[in-house]
Coordinates of C-alpha atoms in Angstrom, one line a residue:
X135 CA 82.1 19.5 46.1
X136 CA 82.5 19.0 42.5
X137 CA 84.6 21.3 40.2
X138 CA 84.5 21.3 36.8
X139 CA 87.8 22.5 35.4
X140 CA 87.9 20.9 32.3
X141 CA 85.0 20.5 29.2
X142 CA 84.5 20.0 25.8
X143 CA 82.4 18.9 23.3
X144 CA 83.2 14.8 22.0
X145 CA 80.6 13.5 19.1
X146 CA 77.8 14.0 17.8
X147 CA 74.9 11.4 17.2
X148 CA 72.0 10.1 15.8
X149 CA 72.1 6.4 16.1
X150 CA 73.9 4.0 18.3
X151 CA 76.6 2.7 16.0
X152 CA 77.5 6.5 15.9
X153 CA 77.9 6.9 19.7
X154 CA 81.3 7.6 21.5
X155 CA 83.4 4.2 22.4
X156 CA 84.1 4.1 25.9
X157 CA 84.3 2.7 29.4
X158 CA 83.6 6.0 31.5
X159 CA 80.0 7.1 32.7
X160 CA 77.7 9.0 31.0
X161 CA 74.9 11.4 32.6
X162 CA 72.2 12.5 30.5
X163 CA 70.3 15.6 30.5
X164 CA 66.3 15.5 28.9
X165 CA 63.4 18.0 29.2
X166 CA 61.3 19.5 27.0
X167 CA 61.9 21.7 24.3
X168 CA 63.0 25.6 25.4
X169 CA 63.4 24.4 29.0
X170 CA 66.9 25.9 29.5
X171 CA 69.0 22.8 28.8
X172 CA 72.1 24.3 26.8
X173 CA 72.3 27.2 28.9
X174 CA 72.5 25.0 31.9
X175 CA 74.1 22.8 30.4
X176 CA 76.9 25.2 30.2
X177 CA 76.6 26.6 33.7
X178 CA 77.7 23.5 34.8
X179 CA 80.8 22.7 33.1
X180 CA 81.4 26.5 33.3
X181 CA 81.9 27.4 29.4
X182 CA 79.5 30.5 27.7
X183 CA 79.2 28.1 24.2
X184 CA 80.0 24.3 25.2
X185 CA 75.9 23.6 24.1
X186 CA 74.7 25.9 21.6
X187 CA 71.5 27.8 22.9
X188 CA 69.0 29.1 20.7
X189 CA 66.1 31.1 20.8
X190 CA 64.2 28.6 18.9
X191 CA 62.7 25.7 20.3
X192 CA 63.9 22.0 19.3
X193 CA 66.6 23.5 17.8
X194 CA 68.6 20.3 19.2
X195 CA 67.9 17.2 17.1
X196 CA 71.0 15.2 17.9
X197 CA 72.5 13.4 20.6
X198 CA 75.7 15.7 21.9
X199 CA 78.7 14.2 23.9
X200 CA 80.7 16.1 26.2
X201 CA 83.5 15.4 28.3
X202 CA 83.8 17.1 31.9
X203 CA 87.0 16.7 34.3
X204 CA 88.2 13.9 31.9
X205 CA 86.1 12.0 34.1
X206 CA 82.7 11.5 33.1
X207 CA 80.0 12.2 29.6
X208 CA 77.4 14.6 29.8
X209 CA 75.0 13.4 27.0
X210 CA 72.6 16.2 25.7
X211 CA 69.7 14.5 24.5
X212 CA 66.9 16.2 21.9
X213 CA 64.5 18.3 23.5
X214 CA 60.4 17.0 23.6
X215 CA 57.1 18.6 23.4
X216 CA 57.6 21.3 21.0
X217 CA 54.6 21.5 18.9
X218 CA 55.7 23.5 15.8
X219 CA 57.3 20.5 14.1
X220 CA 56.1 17.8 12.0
X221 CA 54.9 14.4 13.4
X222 CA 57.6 12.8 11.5
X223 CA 60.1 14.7 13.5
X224 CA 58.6 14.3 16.4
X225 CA 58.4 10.4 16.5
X226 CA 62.0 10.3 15.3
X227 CA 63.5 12.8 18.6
X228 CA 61.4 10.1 20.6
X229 CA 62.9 7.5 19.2
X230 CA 66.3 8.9 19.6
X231 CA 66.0 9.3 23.2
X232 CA 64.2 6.2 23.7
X233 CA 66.9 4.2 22.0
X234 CA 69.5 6.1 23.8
X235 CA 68.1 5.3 27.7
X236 CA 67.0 2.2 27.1
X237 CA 70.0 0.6 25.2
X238 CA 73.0 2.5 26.6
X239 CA 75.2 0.4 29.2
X240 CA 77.2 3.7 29.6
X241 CA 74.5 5.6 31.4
X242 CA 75.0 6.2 35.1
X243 CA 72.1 8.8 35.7
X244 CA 69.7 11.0 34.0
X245 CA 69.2 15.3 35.2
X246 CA 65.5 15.9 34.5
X247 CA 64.9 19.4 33.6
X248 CA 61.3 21.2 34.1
X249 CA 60.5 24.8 33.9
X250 CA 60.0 25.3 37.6
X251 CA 57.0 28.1 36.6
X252 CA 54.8 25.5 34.8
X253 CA 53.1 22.6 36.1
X254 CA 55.1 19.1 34.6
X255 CA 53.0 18.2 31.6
X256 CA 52.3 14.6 30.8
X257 CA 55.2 14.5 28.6
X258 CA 57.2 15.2 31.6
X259 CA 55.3 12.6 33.9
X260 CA 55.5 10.1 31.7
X261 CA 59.4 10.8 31.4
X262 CA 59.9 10.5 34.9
X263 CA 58.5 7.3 35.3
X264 CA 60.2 5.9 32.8
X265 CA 63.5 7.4 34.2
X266 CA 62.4 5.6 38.0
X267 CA 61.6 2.2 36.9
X268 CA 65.0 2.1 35.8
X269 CA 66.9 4.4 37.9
X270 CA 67.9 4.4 41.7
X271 CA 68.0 8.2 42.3
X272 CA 66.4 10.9 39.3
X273 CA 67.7 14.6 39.5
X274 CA 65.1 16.9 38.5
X275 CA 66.7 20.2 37.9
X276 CA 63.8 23.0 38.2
X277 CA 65.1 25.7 35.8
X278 CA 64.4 29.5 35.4
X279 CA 64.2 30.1 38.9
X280 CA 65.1 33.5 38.2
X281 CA 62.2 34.2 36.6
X282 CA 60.4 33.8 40.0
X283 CA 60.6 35.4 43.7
X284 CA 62.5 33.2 46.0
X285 CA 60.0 33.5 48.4
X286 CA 57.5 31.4 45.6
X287 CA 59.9 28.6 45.1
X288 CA 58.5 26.1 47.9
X289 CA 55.2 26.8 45.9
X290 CA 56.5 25.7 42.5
X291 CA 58.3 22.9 43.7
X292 CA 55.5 21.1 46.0
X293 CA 53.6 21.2 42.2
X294 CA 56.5 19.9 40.8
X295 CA 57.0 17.1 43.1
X296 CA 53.2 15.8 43.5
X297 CA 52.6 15.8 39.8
X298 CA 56.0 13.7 39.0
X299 CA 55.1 11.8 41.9
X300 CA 58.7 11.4 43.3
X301 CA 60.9 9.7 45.6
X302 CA 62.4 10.6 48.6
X303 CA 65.7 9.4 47.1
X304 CA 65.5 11.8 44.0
X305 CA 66.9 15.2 44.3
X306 CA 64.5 17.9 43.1
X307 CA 66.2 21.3 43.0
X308 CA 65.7 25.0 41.8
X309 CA 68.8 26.1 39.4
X310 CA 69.3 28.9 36.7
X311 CA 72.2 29.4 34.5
X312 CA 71.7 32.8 35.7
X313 CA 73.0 31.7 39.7
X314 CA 75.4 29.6 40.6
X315 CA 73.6 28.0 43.8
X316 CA 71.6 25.5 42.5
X317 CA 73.8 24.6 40.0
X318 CA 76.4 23.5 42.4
X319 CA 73.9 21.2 44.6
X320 CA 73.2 19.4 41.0
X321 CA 76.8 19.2 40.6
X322 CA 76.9 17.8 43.7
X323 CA 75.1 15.0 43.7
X324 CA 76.7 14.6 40.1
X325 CA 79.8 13.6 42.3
X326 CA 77.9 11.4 45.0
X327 CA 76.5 9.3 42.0
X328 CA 80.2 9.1 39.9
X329 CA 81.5 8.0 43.6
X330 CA 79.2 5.2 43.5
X331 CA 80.0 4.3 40.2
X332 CA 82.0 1.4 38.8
X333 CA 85.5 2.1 37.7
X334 CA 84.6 1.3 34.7
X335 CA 81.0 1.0 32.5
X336 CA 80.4 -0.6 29.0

């Protein structure tokens, strides 16, 4: 079981030159825009403002570093999908996070987050398959499940699983910064992945 005891916030970036030098592995976290990534973001390394949360949509437009247990980068990539910005802006967060996954040797895994109440759009199909071509095991962290009974959670998820079309291998779990229990499974098989990991990635 994986406890985070120690965070905090490394770089900031917008290009690759600009991106933290070192041999550790880095986890990424993507979703749309407004899905609840700060705030679970810092659920998991257990810190109220590690990511700045917002109530405005796409307000992250960088690439943020952060290191947990002195062990491992949690990369916070832009958010997607949020239609009250420019096109402009748009293609440049895509190209942000495109350059990001595709180019960085650092990257052990990626957490992809949907809002467990609404059906994956194709933005978040799209994502996924992109994430499984090139990835063994994809977390997809189903947020807000507080916003929902328990009891409609088996619901949500089957819609969630046959529209992403995943693997048996991936891990597709309910979690809210508002409860720590699926939290900790993410965590979780945060550690079973870093076990797996090379001592050292470049």
């Amino acid at each position: 079981m994986m406890n985070v005891t120690s965070a905090e916030y490394l770089i900031t970036a917008v290009k690759p030159e600009q991106y933290p030098q070192h041999t550790m592995p880095e986890i990424a976290m993507v979703g749309r825009s407004n899905v609840g990534k700060s705030s679970l973001i810092n659920r998991l390394a257990r810190r109220k403002h590690l990511a700045r949360t917002s109530g405005t949509p796409g307000k992250t437009r960088t690439i943020n570093f952060f290191l947990l247990n002195e062990r491992f980068i949690l990369v916070d990539l832009p958010g997607y999908g949020f239609a009250k910005v420019p096109r402009d802006v748009k293609r440049e967060w895509s190209q942000m996070i495109d350059t990001y996954l595709s180019s960085r040797g650092n990257l052990l895994s990626t957490v992809l987050l949907v809002d467990i109440r609404r059906k994956p759009t194709g933005e978040d199909v799209d994502m996924y398959h992109w994430l499984a071509k090139t990835q063994q095991r994809v977390i997809v962290a189903c947020t807000k499940s507080d916003k929902i009974s328990r009891g409609r959670w088996p619901h949500h998820m089957k819609i969630i699983r046959e529209t992403l079309g995943t693997r048996p291998a991936d891990l597709v779990v309910p979690c809210s910064s508002e409860s720590p229990e699926g939290v900790q499974k993410v965590l979780d098989a945060l550690e079973e992945l870093l076990e797996g990991a090379p001592e050292t990635m470049e």
